[in-house]
Coordinates of C-alpha atoms and ligand atoms in Angstrom, one line a residue:
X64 CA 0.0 0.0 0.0
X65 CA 1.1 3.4 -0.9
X66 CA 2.1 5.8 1.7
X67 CA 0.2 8.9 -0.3
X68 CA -3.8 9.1 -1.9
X69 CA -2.8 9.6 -5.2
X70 CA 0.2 8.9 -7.4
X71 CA -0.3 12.4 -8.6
X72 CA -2.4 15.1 -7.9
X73 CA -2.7 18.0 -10.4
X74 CA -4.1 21.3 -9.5
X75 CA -6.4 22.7 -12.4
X76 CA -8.5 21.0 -15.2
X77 CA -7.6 22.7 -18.0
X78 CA -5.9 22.1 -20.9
X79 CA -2.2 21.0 -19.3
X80 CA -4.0 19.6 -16.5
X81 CA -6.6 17.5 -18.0
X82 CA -3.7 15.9 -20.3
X83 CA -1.4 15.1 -17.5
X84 CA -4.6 13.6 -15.3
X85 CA -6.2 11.6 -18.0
X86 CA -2.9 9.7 -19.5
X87 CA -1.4 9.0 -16.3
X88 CA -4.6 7.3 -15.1
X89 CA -4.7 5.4 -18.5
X90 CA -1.1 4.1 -17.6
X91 CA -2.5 3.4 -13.9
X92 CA -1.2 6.1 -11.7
X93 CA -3.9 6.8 -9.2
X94 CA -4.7 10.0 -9.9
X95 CA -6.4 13.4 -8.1
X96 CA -7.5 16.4 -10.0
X97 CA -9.0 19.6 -7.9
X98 CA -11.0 22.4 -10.3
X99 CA -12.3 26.0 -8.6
X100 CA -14.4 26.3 -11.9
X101 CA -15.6 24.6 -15.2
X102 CA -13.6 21.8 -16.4
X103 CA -11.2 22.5 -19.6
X104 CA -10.4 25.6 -18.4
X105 CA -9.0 28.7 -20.6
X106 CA -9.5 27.6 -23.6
X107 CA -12.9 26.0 -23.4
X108 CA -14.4 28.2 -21.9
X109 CA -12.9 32.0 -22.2
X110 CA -10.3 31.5 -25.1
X111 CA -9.6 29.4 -28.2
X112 CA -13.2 27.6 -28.5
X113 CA -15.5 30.4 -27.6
X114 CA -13.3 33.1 -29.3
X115 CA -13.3 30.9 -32.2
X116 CA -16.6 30.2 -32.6
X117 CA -17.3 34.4 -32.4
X118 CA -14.8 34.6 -34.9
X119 CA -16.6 32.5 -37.4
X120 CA -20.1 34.1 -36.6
X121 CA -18.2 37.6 -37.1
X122 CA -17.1 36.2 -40.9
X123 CA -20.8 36.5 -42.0
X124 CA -20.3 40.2 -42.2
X125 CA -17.8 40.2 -45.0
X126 CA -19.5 36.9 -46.4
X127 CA -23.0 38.6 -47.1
X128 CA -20.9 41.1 -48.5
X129 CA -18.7 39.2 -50.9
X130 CA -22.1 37.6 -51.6
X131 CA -23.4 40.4 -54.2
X132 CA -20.7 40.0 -56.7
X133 CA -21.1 36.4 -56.9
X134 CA -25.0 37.1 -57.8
X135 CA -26.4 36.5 -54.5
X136 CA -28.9 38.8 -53.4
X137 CA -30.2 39.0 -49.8
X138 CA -33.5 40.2 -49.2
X139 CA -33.5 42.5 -47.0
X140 CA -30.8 43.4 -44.8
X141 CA -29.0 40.3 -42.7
X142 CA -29.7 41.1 -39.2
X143 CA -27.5 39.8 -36.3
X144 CA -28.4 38.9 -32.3
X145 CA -26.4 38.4 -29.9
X146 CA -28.3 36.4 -27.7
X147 CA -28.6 34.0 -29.9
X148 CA -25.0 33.3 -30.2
X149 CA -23.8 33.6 -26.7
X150 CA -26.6 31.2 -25.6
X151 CA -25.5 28.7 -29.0
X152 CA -22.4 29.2 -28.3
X153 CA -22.7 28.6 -24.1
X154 CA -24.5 25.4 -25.0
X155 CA -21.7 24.2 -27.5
X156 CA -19.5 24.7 -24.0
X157 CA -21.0 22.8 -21.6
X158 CA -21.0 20.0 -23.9
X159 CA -17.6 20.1 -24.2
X160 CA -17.2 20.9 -20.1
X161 CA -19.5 17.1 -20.5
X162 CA -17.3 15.8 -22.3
X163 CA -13.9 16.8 -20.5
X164 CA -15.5 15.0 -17.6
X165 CA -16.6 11.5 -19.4
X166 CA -12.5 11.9 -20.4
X167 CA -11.3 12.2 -16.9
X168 CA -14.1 9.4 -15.8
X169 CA -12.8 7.2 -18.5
X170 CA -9.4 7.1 -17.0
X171 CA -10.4 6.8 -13.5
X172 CA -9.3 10.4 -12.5
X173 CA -11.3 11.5 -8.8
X174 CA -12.1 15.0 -9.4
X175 CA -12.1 17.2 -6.6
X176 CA -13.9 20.5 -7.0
X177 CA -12.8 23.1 -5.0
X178 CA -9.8 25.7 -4.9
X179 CA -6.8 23.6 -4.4
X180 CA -4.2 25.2 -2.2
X181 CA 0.0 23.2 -1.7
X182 CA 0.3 22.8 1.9
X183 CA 3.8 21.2 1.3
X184 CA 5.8 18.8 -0.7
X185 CA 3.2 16.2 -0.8
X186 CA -0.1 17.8 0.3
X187 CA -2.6 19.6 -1.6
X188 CA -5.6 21.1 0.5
X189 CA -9.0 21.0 -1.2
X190 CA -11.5 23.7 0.2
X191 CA -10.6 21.7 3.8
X192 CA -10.4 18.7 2.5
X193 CA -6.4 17.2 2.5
X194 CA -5.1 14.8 -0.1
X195 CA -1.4 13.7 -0.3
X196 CA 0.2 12.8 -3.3
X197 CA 3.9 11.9 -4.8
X198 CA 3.7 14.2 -7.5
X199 CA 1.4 17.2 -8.0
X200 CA 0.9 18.7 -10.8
X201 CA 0.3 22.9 -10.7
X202 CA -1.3 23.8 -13.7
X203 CA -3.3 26.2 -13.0
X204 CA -3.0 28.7 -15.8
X205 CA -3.1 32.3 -15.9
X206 CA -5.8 35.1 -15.2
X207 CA -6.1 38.2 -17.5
X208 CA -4.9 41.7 -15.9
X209 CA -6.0 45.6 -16.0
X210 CA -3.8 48.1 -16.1
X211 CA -3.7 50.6 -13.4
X212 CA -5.1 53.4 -14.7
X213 CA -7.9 55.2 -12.6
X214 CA -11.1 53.9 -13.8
X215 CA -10.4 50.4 -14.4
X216 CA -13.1 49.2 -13.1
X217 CA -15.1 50.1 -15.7
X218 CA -13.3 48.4 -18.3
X219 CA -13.6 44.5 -19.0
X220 CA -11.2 41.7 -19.9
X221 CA -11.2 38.7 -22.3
X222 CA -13.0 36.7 -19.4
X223 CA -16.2 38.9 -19.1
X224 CA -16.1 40.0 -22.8
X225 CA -17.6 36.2 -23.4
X226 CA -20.5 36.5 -20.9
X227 CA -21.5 40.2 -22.4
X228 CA -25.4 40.3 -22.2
X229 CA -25.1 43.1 -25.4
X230 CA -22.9 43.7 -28.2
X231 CA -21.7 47.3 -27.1
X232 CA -22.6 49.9 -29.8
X233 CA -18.6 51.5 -29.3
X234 CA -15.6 49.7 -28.0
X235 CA -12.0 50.5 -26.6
X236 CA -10.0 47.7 -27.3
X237 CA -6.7 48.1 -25.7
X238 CA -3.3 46.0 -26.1
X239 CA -1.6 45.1 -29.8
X240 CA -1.5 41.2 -28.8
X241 CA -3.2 38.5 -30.4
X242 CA -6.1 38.9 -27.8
X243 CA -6.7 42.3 -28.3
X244 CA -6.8 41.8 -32.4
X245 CA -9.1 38.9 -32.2
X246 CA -11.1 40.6 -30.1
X247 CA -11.4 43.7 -31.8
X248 CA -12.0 41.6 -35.2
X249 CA -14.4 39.8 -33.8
X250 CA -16.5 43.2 -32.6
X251 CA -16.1 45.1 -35.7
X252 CA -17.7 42.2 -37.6
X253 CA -20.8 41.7 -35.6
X254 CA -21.0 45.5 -35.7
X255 CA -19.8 47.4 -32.7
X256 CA -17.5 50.5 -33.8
X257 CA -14.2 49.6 -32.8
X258 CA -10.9 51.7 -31.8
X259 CA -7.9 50.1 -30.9
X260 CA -5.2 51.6 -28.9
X261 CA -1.9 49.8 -28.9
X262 CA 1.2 52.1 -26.9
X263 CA 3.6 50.5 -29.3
X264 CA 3.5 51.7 -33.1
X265 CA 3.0 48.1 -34.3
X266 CA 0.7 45.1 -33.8
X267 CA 2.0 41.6 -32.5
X268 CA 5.4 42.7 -32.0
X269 CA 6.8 39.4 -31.4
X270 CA 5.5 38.1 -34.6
X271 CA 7.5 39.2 -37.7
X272 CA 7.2 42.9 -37.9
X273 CA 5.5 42.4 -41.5
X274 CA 2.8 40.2 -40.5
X275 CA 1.3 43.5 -37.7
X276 CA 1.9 45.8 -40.2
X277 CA -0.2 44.4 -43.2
X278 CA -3.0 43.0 -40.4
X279 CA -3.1 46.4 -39.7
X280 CA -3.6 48.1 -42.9
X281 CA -6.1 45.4 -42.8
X282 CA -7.9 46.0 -39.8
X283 CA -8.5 49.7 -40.6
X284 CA -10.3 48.9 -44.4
X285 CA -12.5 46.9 -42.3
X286 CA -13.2 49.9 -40.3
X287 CA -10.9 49.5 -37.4
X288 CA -10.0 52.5 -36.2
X289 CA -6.0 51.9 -34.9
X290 CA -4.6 54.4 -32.4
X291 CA -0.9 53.8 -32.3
X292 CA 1.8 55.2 -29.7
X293 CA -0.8 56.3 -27.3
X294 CA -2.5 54.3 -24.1
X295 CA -5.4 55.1 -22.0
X296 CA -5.1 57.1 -18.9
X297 CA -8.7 56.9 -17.6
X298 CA -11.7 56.2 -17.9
X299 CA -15.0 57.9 -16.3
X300 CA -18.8 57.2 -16.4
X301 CA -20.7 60.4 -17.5
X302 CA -23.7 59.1 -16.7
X303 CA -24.8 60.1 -13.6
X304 CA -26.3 56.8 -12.8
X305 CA -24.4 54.1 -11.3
X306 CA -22.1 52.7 -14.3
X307 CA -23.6 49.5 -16.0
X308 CA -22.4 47.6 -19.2
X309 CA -23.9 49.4 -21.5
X310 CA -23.9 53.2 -20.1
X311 CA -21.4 55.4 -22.1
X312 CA -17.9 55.8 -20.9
X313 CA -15.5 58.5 -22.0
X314 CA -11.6 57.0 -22.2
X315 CA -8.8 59.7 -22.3
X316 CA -5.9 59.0 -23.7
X317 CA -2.6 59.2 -23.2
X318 CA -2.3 61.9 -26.7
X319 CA -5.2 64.1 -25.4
X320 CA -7.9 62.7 -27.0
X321 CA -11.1 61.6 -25.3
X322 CA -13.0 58.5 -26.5
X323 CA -16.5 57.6 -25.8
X324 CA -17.3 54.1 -25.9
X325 CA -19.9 51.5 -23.8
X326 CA -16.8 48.9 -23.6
X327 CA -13.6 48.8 -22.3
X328 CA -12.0 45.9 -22.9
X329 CA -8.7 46.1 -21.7
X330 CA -6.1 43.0 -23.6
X331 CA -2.8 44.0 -21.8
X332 CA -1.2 40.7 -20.9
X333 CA -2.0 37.8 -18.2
X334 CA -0.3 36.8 -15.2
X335 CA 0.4 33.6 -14.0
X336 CA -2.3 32.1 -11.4
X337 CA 0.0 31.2 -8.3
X338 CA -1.9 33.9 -6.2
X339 CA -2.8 32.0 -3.0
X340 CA -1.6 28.5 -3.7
X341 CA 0.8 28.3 -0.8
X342 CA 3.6 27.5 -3.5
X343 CA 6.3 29.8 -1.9
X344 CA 5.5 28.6 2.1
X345 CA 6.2 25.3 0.3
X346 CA 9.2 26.3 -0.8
X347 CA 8.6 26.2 -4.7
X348 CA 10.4 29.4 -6.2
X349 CA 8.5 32.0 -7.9
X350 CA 9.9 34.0 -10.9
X351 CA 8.6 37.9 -10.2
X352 CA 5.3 37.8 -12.7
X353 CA 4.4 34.9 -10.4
X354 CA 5.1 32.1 -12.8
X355 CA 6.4 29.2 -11.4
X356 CA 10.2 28.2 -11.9
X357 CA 10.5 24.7 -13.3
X358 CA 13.7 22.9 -14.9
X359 CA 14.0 20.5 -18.2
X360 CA 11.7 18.1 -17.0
X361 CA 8.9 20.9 -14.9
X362 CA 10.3 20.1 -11.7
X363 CA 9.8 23.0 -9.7
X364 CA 12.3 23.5 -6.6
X365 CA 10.8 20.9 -4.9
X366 CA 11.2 17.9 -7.0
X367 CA 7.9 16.8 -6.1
X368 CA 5.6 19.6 -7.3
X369 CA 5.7 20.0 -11.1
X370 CA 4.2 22.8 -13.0
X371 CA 3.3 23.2 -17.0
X372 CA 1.3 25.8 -19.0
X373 CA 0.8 29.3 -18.5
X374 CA 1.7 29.2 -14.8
X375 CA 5.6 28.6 -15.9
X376 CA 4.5 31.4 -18.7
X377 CA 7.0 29.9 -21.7
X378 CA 4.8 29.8 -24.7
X379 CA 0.7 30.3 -24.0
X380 CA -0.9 27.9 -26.3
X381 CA -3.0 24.9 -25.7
X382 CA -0.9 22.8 -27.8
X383 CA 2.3 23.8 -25.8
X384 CA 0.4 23.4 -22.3
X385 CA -0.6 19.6 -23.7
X386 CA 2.8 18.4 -25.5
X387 CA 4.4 19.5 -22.0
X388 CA 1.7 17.8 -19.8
X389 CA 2.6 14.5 -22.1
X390 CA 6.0 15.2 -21.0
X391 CA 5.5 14.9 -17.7
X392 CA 3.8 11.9 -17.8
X393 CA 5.8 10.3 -19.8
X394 CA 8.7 10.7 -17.4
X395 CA 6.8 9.9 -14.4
X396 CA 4.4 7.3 -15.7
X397 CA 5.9 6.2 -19.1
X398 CA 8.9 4.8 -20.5
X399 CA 11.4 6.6 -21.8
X400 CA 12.6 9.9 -21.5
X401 CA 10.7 12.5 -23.5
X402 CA 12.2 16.3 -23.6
X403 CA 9.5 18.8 -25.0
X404 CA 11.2 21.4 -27.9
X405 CA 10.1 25.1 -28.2
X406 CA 11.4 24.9 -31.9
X407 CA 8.8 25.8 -34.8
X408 CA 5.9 25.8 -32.6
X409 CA 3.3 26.9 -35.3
X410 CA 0.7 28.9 -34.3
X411 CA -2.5 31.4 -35.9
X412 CA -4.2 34.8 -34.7
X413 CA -8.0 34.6 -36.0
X414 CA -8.0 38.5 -36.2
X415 CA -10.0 39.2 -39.4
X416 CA -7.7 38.5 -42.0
X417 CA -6.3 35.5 -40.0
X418 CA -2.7 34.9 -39.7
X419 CA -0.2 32.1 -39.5
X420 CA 3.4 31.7 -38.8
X421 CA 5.8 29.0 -38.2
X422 CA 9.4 29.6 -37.5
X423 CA 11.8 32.3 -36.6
X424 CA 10.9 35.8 -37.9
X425 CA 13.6 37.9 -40.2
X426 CA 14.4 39.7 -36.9
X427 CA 15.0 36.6 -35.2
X428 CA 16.7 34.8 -38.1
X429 CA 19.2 37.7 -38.8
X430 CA 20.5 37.6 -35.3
X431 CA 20.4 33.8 -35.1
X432 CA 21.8 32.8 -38.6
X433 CA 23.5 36.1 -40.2
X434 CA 22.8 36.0 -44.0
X435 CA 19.2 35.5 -44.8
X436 CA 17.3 35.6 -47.7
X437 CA 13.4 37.0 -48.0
X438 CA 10.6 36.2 -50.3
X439 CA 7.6 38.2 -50.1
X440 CA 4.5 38.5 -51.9
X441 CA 1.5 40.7 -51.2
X442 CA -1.8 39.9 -53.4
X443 CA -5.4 40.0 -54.1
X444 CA -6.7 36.8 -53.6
X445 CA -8.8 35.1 -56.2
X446 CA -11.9 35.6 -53.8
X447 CA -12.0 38.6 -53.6
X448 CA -12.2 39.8 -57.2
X449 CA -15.8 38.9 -58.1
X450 CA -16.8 40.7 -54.7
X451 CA -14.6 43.7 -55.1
X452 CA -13.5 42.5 -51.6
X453 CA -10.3 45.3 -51.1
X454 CA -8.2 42.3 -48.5
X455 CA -5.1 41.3 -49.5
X456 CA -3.1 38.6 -48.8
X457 CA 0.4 38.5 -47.3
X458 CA 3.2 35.7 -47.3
X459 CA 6.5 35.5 -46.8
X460 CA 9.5 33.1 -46.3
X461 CA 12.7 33.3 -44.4
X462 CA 15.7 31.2 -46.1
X463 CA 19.3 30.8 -44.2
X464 CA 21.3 31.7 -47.1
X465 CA 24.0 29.6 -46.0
X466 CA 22.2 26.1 -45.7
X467 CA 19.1 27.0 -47.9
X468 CA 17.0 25.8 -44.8
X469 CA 13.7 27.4 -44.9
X470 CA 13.3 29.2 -41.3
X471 CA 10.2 31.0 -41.2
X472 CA 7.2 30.6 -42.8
X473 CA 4.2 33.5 -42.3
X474 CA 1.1 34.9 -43.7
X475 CA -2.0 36.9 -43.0
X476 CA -5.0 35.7 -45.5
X477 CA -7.9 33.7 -45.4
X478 CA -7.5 30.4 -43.5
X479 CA -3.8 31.2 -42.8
X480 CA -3.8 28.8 -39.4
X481 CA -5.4 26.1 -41.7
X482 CA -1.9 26.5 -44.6
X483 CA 0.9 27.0 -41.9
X484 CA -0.1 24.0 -40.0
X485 CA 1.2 21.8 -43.1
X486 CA 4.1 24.0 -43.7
X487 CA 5.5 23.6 -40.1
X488 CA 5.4 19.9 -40.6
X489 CA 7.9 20.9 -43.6
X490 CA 10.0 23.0 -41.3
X491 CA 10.1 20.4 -38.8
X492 CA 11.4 18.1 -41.3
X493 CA 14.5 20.9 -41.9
X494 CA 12.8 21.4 -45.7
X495 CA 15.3 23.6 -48.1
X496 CA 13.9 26.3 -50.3
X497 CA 14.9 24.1 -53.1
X498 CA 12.2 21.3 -51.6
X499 CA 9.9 23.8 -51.2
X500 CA 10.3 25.2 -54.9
X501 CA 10.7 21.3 -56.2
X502 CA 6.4 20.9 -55.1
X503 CA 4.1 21.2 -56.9
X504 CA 1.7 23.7 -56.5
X505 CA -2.3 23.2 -55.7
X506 CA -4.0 25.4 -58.2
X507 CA -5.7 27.8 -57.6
X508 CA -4.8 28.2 -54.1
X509 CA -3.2 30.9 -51.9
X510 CA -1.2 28.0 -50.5
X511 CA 0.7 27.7 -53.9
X512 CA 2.2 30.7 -53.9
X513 CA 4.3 29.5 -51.0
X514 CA 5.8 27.0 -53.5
X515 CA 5.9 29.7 -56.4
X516 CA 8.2 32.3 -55.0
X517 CA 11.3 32.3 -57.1
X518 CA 13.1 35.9 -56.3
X519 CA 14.3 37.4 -52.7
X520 CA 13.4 40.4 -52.0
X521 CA 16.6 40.9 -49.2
Ligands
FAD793 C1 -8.9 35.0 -25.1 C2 -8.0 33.8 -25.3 C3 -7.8 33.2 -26.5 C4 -6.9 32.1 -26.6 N1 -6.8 31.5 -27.9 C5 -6.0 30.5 -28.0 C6 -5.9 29.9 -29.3 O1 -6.6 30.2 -30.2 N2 -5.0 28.8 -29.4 C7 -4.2 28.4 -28.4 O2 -3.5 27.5 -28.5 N3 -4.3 29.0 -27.1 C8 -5.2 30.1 -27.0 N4 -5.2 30.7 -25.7 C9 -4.3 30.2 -24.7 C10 -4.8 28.9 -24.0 O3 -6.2 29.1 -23.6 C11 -3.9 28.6 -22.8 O4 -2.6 28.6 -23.3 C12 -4.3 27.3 -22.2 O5 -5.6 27.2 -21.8 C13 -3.3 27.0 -21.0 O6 -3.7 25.8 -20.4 P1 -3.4 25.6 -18.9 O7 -3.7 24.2 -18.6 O8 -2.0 26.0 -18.6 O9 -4.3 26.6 -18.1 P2 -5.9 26.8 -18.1 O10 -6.5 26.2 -19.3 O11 -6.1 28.2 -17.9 O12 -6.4 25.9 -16.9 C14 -6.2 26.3 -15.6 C15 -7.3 25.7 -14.7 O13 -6.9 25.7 -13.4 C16 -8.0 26.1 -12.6 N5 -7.4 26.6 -11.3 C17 -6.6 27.7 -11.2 N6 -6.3 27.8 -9.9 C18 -6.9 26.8 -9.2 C19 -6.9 26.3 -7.9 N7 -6.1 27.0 -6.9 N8 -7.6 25.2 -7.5 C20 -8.3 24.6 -8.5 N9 -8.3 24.9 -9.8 C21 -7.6 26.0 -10.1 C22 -8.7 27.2 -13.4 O14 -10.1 27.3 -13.0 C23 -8.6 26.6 -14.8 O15 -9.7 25.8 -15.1 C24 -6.1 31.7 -25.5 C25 -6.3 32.4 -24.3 C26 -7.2 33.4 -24.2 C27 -7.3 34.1 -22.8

């Protein structure tokens, strides 16, 4: 008989968490899992699924539009309601929140639900209840933050922005991140009149610096309106009343000018979730965001207690948060040692044109390798000439000149998540520009043109 409950004991059921729970019971670890709140965390139910989902209802807006010149007529003006997708759209989420259960079930995973605190090495503490464990597991994400800027209660974050009961008539959209230009894609195409106010003079800056330009120049023929260089400084209600969702706000900014909006929605960043969770009385070192420290393998300073995720804040993505959960259990559970690599992690931004990059941005590649060589193209995709649609389409490779290894692969176009993911496989495979130019193209495709560029432009 074991001396602990559990074989492990992971704190959080969300994407990392889930992973690590689920496989380690299929290999036959006893295994714990405590969740404060609704199971698949993050991304099911405040990020990639619902966000998504938004995203594809905001599409319709340019769709009816590119409708006309391909000889559809509407009749009568589409209309749009809210309700109706939030309540689709919370229904489609709690059958997934379902389903994420059956999975734990499946494997024989006890779920605890409560707020999980670390009481030391090998005790968690569940709402009062105490469970010990040889290994736990902290992967318990990361919480989205507001600035500090007098007012900021009236502002929102990603978090409440999926529960709104309205689509605001104005928004403030503040932050240049992937978050903040999904976000503010998403509102401009279900109709809201958007600003966004970045304090940097381009979007995404740790993408490739031509992939936030373009989705910029973008954004705004779709009617963004992009305030660059400035932030906000406060925000006030000017209605008498007490402040609600939808009363009017004005937001001054940084460069003097006043905004009026009825949303705030404030995309500045996320901090680790380690407020709380008795980590540091049990020793586990902290970086300063809050994140927790781990090594190669996600031990933290006490061998005992891993972390993997956002809460060790490397690279935010579901994908990353499971591949590193697998690692984990793999060591711990498996055979075989398995090390996790942060190299061409592939990954999109559904703003509206979507983008998708794989690889190491000419910035990044110049430093890394020296000489590089670009290809570029920027283009009207075949779609949009019937409809007189103004988008354009942007891709671009990045070549070592030295071993012809392609290094970086990005665009911003239709369905660009839905091309990279191919091409990364490529780039994991160390491809050549040669390979690349010796496939054959799929015609007609904006894909091909990935195959088809013959001159550097650098
Ligand atoms: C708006 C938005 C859009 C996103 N879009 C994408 C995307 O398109 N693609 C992508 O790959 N990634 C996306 N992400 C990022 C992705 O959601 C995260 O990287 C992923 O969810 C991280 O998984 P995790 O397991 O580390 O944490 P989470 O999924 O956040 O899970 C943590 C869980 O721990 C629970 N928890 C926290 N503290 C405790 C406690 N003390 N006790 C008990 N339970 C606790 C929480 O309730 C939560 O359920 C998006 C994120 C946001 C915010």
């Amino acid at each position: 008989m074991s001396q602990y409950d559990y074989d492990l004991f992971t704190i959080g059921g969300g994407s990392g968490g889930v992973r690590a729970a689920r496989f380690a019971g299929q290999a036959g670890a006893r295994v714990g899992l405590a969740e404060k709140g609704d199971l698949g965390g993050t991304c099911v139910n405040v990020g990639c699924i619902p966000k998504k989902l938004m995203s594809y209802s905001a599409h319709f807006h340019e769709d009816f539009a590119d409708a006309a010149g391909y000889g559809w007529t509407l009749n009568g003006q589409p209309s749009f309601d809210w309700s109706t997708l939030i309540a689709n759209k919370d229904r489609e989420i709690a059958h997934l929140n379902d389903i994420y259960q059956r999975l734990l079930d499946g494997a024989n995973v006890s779920l605890h639900r409560g707020f999980a605190k670390v009481e030391d090495a090998h005790t968690v503490n569940v709402d009062g209840q105490r469970f010990t464990a040889r290994h736990i597991l902290v992967a318990t994400g990361g919480r989205p933050e507001k600035p500090d800027v007098p007012g900021r209660e009236l502002g929102i974050t990603s978090d409440d922005f999926f529960h709104l009961k309205a689509l605001p008539k104005r928004t403030v959209v503040l932050g240049g991140g992937y978050i903040a230009v999904e976000l503010a894609s998403i509102l401009n195409g279900l109709g809201s009149e958007v600003t966004l106010v970045y304090r940097r003079e381009r979007l995404l800056r740790n993408m490739d610096a031509d992939l936030g330009v373009h989705l910029a120049d973008e954004m705004a023929k779709q009617g963004i309106r992009l305030v660059f260089n400035a932030s906000i400084e406060s925000i006030e209600s000017i209605e008498a009343a007490q402040a609600s969702e939808d009363s009017v706000k004005n937001v001054r900014l940084t460069n003097g000018e006043v905004l009026q909006a009825e949303c705030i929605l404030f995309a500045t960043g996320r901090t680790p979730n380690t407020a709380g969770l008795g980590l540091e009385q049990a020793g586990v070192v902290l970086e300063r965001n809050g994140a927790v420290q781990v090594n190669g393998d996600f031990e933290s300073s006490v061998p005992s207690i891993l972390a993997v995720g956002d809460v060790i804040d490397r690279v935010a993505l579901t994908p990353v948060a499971l591949a590193e959960a697998m690692v984990v259990v793999a060591r711990l559970f498996g055979r075989g040692e398995r090390r996790m690599s942060y190299a061409n992690i592939p990954t999109a931004v559904f703003s509206h044109p979507n983008i998708g990059t794989v690889g190491l941005s000419e910035e990044e590649a110049r430093k890394e390798v020296g000489e590089v060589k670009i290809f570029k193209t920027d283009f009207k995709p075949l779609k949009n000439t019937l409809s007189r649609n103004t988008g354009r389409t942007f891709m671009k490779l990045v070549v070592d000149a030295g071993s012809d290894r392609v290094l970086g692969v990005h665009m911003v176009g239709s369905d660009a998540g839905e091309v990279i993911q191919g091409f990364a496989v490529a780039l994991q495979c160390g491809a050549t520009k040669a390979q690349f130019d010796a496939t054959i193209g799929i015609h007609p495709t904006s894909a091909e043109e990935f195959v088809t560029l013959r001159t550097p432009v650098a």
